[in-house]
Each structure stands twice: as C-alpha cells, then as structure tokens.
Amino acid sequence: AKGVGSQGDGCAQLLCRSATDAEAAMRIVETELGMRTMPLQIGASRPVGQAVVPAASFSAASFPASRTTPPALFPLLDADGILKPAILLLVEQAVDAGLAKVVIVVSPEHKGHFEALFRRPPSPREMARLPPRLQRYAEKIR
C-alpha cells in the first residue's frame, strides 16, 4: 500500500495493488491504529503502467538550500541504510509496484542534476572509492 494525500482534514488515502492488499492495509489501520476504514474503488480497476512525478518546484520553506538543490534531490535515509535523493525513493517505489515508466517533470535549470542521477553512471574513479555494497547499488540504478 502507498499512502497519498494530506489535506489537513485527518483523512488518509491508501492506494493498493490488489483487493487482498487493500484488505490487509485496512486491517492494519483498524487494529493497530484504532481508526475506521472505508473501502472505495473509483472507476474500473486496471493496472497502472506509468507515473508522472512533478519535480520542477522551488521551495521557499527550504530556502536557501532549495536555491542550489531541487527539493526532490534532498537526501533522505532509506530503510536500507543508504542516503538517497528523495526522488529516487519515489522512483524505486514506482518500479517495485510494477510501473514500466516513470516521467519526472523538472525545471530547465535543474535538468542537469537529474540527468547526473539517472543517466550518467559514476566515473570509474568514483566507483573505485565506493564500498562494494554501494558499487552494487550504483549498478542497480543505472
């Protein structure tokens, strides 16, 4: 399940890949969090094949860091212990969920940052400096 939405009204929406996953997510919310749930299916159920992720923003709340680095590239510590750009976490989740294509909308001035992450592998010199675990990870995200 993937949580989405935050309108400040105390509601949360969970997107699930299957009815079984939805039932499991609802059971967890009800038993462990003590909250009521309501299943809702909108429209015909069909698999999602691609995602569009808007990442062309400027964050005044993160200024001055957002002036030089897009917020989508701010580092976050993942559960696997690897410090990753936030956008990479989203892309990995989308791929793990079975999406075949992820489109990231970026501003022209930050396009180079995203290309460095997703299109240019580390140089041989950089790879040599990485521990084996991160070398394997660098190969994975190429």
PDB file of C-alpha atoms in Angstrom:
ATOM      1  CA  ALA A   1       0.000   0.000   0.000  1.00  0.00           C
ATOM      2  CA  LYS A   2       1.133   3.538  -0.668  1.00  0.00           C
ATOM      3  CA  GLY A   3      -0.245   6.442   1.349  1.00  0.00           C
ATOM      4  CA  VAL A   4      -1.281   9.535  -0.561  1.00  0.00           C
ATOM      5  CA  GLY A   5      -2.863  12.861   0.155  1.00  0.00           C
ATOM      6  CA  SER A   6      -2.760  15.144   3.125  1.00  0.00           C
ATOM      7  CA  GLN A   7      -5.479  17.720   3.085  1.00  0.00           C
ATOM      8  CA  GLY A   8      -5.230  18.550   6.765  1.00  0.00           C
ATOM      9  CA  ASP A   9      -8.660  17.043   7.430  1.00  0.00           C
ATOM     10  CA  GLY A  10      -7.420  13.957   9.282  1.00  0.00           C
ATOM     11  CA  CYS A  11      -8.119  11.668   6.345  1.00  0.00           C
ATOM     12  CA  ALA A  12      -5.620   9.427   4.607  1.00  0.00           C
ATOM     13  CA  GLN A  13      -5.925   7.507   1.386  1.00  0.00           C
ATOM     14  CA  LEU A  14      -4.086   4.278   0.650  1.00  0.00           C
ATOM     15  CA  LEU A  15      -3.513   3.005  -2.859  1.00  0.00           C
ATOM     16  CA  CYS A  16      -3.163  -0.770  -3.031  1.00  0.00           C
ATOM     17  CA  ARG A  17      -2.207  -3.103  -5.859  1.00  0.00           C
ATOM     18  CA  SER A  18      -4.931  -5.656  -5.178  1.00  0.00           C
ATOM     19  CA  ALA A  19      -8.081  -6.262  -3.172  1.00  0.00           C
ATOM     20  CA  THR A  20      -6.064  -8.544  -0.897  1.00  0.00           C
ATOM     21  CA  ASP A  21      -3.538  -5.771  -0.247  1.00  0.00           C
ATOM     22  CA  ALA A  22      -6.377  -3.315   0.430  1.00  0.00           C
ATOM     23  CA  GLU A  23      -7.959  -5.682   2.961  1.00  0.00           C
ATOM     24  CA  ALA A  24      -4.601  -6.177   4.695  1.00  0.00           C
ATOM     25  CA  ALA A  25      -3.954  -2.409   4.827  1.00  0.00           C
ATOM     26  CA  MET A  26      -7.439  -1.747   6.230  1.00  0.00           C
ATOM     27  CA  ARG A  27      -6.969  -4.454   8.867  1.00  0.00           C
ATOM     28  CA  ILE A  28      -3.665  -2.863   9.987  1.00  0.00           C
ATOM     29  CA  VAL A  29      -5.184   0.624  10.180  1.00  0.00           C
ATOM     30  CA  GLU A  30      -8.165  -0.664  12.167  1.00  0.00           C
ATOM     31  CA  THR A  31      -6.343  -2.995  14.580  1.00  0.00           C
ATOM     32  CA  GLU A  32      -3.046  -1.203  15.111  1.00  0.00           C
ATOM     33  CA  LEU A  33      -4.111   2.426  14.762  1.00  0.00           C
ATOM     34  CA  GLY A  34      -7.676   2.110  16.065  1.00  0.00           C
ATOM     35  CA  MET A  35      -9.084   4.031  13.100  1.00  0.00           C
ATOM     36  CA  ARG A  36     -12.133   3.241  10.993  1.00  0.00           C
ATOM     37  CA  THR A  37     -11.666   2.496   7.315  1.00  0.00           C
ATOM     38  CA  MET A  38     -13.866   2.659   4.258  1.00  0.00           C
ATOM     39  CA  PRO A  39     -13.035   0.804   1.042  1.00  0.00           C
ATOM     40  CA  LEU A  40     -13.502   2.840  -2.103  1.00  0.00           C
ATOM     41  CA  GLN A  41     -12.828   1.884  -5.686  1.00  0.00           C
ATOM     42  CA  ILE A  42     -13.038   4.659  -8.250  1.00  0.00           C
ATOM     43  CA  GLY A  43     -13.780   3.662 -11.808  1.00  0.00           C
ATOM     44  CA  ALA A  44     -12.735   0.458 -13.454  1.00  0.00           C
ATOM     45  CA  SER A  45      -9.884  -1.402 -11.891  1.00  0.00           C
ATOM     46  CA  ARG A  46      -6.975  -1.654 -14.270  1.00  0.00           C
ATOM     47  CA  PRO A  47      -3.241  -1.739 -13.714  1.00  0.00           C
ATOM     48  CA  VAL A  48      -1.288   1.481 -13.643  1.00  0.00           C
ATOM     49  CA  GLY A  49       1.644   1.346 -16.060  1.00  0.00           C
ATOM     50  CA  GLN A  50       3.279   4.725 -15.698  1.00  0.00           C
ATOM     51  CA  ALA A  51       3.626   7.675 -13.361  1.00  0.00           C
ATOM     52  CA  VAL A  52       4.279  11.383 -13.828  1.00  0.00           C
ATOM     53  CA  VAL A  53       6.171  12.975 -10.937  1.00  0.00           C
ATOM     54  CA  PRO A  54       6.280  16.778 -10.783  1.00  0.00           C
ATOM     55  CA  ALA A  55       9.710  17.849  -9.513  1.00  0.00           C
ATOM     56  CA  ALA A  56      10.061  21.335 -11.011  1.00  0.00           C
ATOM     57  CA  SER A  57       9.445  23.219  -7.816  1.00  0.00           C
ATOM     58  CA  PHE A  58      11.158  25.843  -5.745  1.00  0.00           C
ATOM     59  CA  SER A  59      10.600  25.522  -2.004  1.00  0.00           C
ATOM     60  CA  ALA A  60      10.562  28.795  -0.115  1.00  0.00           C
ATOM     61  CA  ALA A  61      10.311  26.796   3.119  1.00  0.00           C
ATOM     62  CA  SER A  62      13.656  25.134   2.330  1.00  0.00           C
ATOM     63  CA  PHE A  63      15.438  28.311   1.233  1.00  0.00           C
ATOM     64  CA  PRO A  64      18.403  28.757   0.838  1.00  0.00           C
ATOM     65  CA  ALA A  65      19.045  25.025   0.281  1.00  0.00           C
ATOM     66  CA  SER A  66      16.352  24.905  -2.423  1.00  0.00           C
ATOM     67  CA  ARG A  67      18.125  27.638  -4.336  1.00  0.00           C
ATOM     68  CA  THR A  68      21.002  25.338  -5.237  1.00  0.00           C
ATOM     69  CA  THR A  69      19.422  21.891  -4.940  1.00  0.00           C
ATOM     70  CA  PRO A  70      15.893  20.985  -6.010  1.00  0.00           C
ATOM     71  CA  PRO A  71      13.858  19.675  -3.048  1.00  0.00           C
ATOM     72  CA  ALA A  72      13.295  16.436  -4.971  1.00  0.00           C
ATOM     73  CA  LEU A  73      17.045  15.811  -4.677  1.00  0.00           C
ATOM     74  CA  PHE A  74      17.322  16.467  -0.941  1.00  0.00           C
ATOM     75  CA  PRO A  75      18.877  13.409   0.715  1.00  0.00           C
ATOM     76  CA  LEU A  76      16.808  11.021   2.814  1.00  0.00           C
ATOM     77  CA  LEU A  77      17.996   7.962   4.700  1.00  0.00           C
ATOM     78  CA  ASP A  78      16.199   4.920   3.279  1.00  0.00           C
ATOM     79  CA  ALA A  79      15.286   1.819   5.283  1.00  0.00           C
ATOM     80  CA  ASP A  80      18.203   0.003   3.613  1.00  0.00           C
ATOM     81  CA  GLY A  81      20.610   2.454   5.261  1.00  0.00           C
ATOM     82  CA  ILE A  82      21.528   4.242   2.027  1.00  0.00           C
ATOM     83  CA  LEU A  83      21.253   8.033   1.830  1.00  0.00           C
ATOM     84  CA  LYS A  84      19.276   8.720  -1.365  1.00  0.00           C
ATOM     85  CA  PRO A  85      17.743  11.703  -3.149  1.00  0.00           C
ATOM     86  CA  ALA A  86      14.016  11.872  -2.318  1.00  0.00           C
ATOM     87  CA  ILE A  87      13.049  11.426  -5.980  1.00  0.00           C
ATOM     88  CA  LEU A  88      14.995   8.166  -6.142  1.00  0.00           C
ATOM     89  CA  LEU A  89      12.870   6.753  -3.320  1.00  0.00           C
ATOM     90  CA  LEU A  90       9.729   7.573  -5.311  1.00  0.00           C
ATOM     91  CA  VAL A  91      11.121   6.029  -8.498  1.00  0.00           C
ATOM     92  CA  GLU A  92      12.163   2.862  -6.657  1.00  0.00           C
ATOM     93  CA  GLN A  93       8.697   2.539  -5.119  1.00  0.00           C
ATOM     94  CA  ALA A  94       7.068   3.002  -8.516  1.00  0.00           C
ATOM     95  CA  VAL A  95       9.302   0.360 -10.117  1.00  0.00           C
ATOM     96  CA  ASP A  96       8.743  -2.026  -7.199  1.00  0.00           C
ATOM     97  CA  ALA A  97       4.986  -1.529  -7.666  1.00  0.00           C
ATOM     98  CA  GLY A  98       5.312  -2.722 -11.260  1.00  0.00           C
ATOM     99  CA  LEU A  99       5.242   0.548 -13.166  1.00  0.00           C
ATOM    100  CA  ALA A 100       7.018   0.319 -16.505  1.00  0.00           C
ATOM    101  CA  LYS A 101       7.626   4.050 -16.974  1.00  0.00           C
ATOM    102  CA  VAL A 102       8.243   6.990 -14.648  1.00  0.00           C
ATOM    103  CA  VAL A 103       8.319  10.505 -16.110  1.00  0.00           C
ATOM    104  CA  ILE A 104       9.873  13.215 -13.950  1.00  0.00           C
ATOM    105  CA  VAL A 105       8.958  16.805 -14.812  1.00  0.00           C
ATOM    106  CA  VAL A 106      11.917  19.075 -13.990  1.00  0.00           C
ATOM    107  CA  SER A 107      12.782  22.713 -14.492  1.00  0.00           C
ATOM    108  CA  PRO A 108      15.350  23.519 -17.198  1.00  0.00           C
ATOM    109  CA  GLU A 109      17.847  24.919 -14.688  1.00  0.00           C
ATOM    110  CA  HIS A 110      17.855  21.660 -12.683  1.00  0.00           C
ATOM    111  CA  LYS A 111      17.750  19.195 -15.570  1.00  0.00           C
ATOM    112  CA  GLY A 112      21.494  18.517 -15.289  1.00  0.00           C
ATOM    113  CA  HIS A 113      21.119  17.411 -11.652  1.00  0.00           C
ATOM    114  CA  PHE A 114      18.506  14.821 -12.603  1.00  0.00           C
ATOM    115  CA  GLU A 115      20.485  13.634 -15.620  1.00  0.00           C
ATOM    116  CA  ALA A 116      23.532  13.123 -13.403  1.00  0.00           C
ATOM    117  CA  LEU A 117      21.453  10.930 -11.112  1.00  0.00           C
ATOM    118  CA  PHE A 118      19.515   8.898 -13.670  1.00  0.00           C
ATOM    119  CA  ARG A 119      21.537   8.975 -16.889  1.00  0.00           C
ATOM    120  CA  ARG A 120      25.237   9.262 -16.020  1.00  0.00           C
ATOM    121  CA  PRO A 121      26.879   6.407 -14.139  1.00  0.00           C
ATOM    122  CA  PRO A 122      29.593   7.202 -11.616  1.00  0.00           C
ATOM    123  CA  SER A 123      33.044   7.552 -13.163  1.00  0.00           C
ATOM    124  CA  PRO A 124      35.472   4.632 -12.746  1.00  0.00           C
ATOM    125  CA  ARG A 125      37.330   6.741 -10.185  1.00  0.00           C
ATOM    126  CA  GLU A 126      34.120   7.341  -8.183  1.00  0.00           C
ATOM    127  CA  MET A 127      33.183   3.648  -8.401  1.00  0.00           C
ATOM    128  CA  ALA A 128      36.592   2.638  -7.058  1.00  0.00           C
ATOM    129  CA  ARG A 129      36.027   4.799  -3.978  1.00  0.00           C
ATOM    130  CA  LEU A 130      32.649   3.217  -3.171  1.00  0.00           C
ATOM    131  CA  PRO A 131      32.373   0.231  -0.847  1.00  0.00           C
ATOM    132  CA  PRO A 132      31.157  -2.967  -2.596  1.00  0.00           C
ATOM    133  CA  ARG A 133      27.574  -2.519  -1.323  1.00  0.00           C
ATOM    134  CA  LEU A 134      27.295   0.929  -2.898  1.00  0.00           C
ATOM    135  CA  GLN A 135      29.012  -0.241  -6.094  1.00  0.00           C
ATOM    136  CA  ARG A 136      26.246  -2.861  -6.459  1.00  0.00           C
ATOM    137  CA  TYR A 137      23.627  -0.207  -5.768  1.00  0.00           C
ATOM    138  CA  ALA A 138      25.163   2.152  -8.349  1.00  0.00           C
ATOM    139  CA  GLU A 139      24.845  -0.629 -10.939  1.00  0.00           C
ATOM    140  CA  LYS A 140      21.213  -1.172  -9.938  1.00  0.00           C
ATOM    141  CA  ILE A 141      20.130   2.421 -10.542  1.00  0.00           C
ATOM    142  CA  ARG A 142      21.825   2.803 -13.941  1.00  0.00           C
TER     143      ARG A 142
END
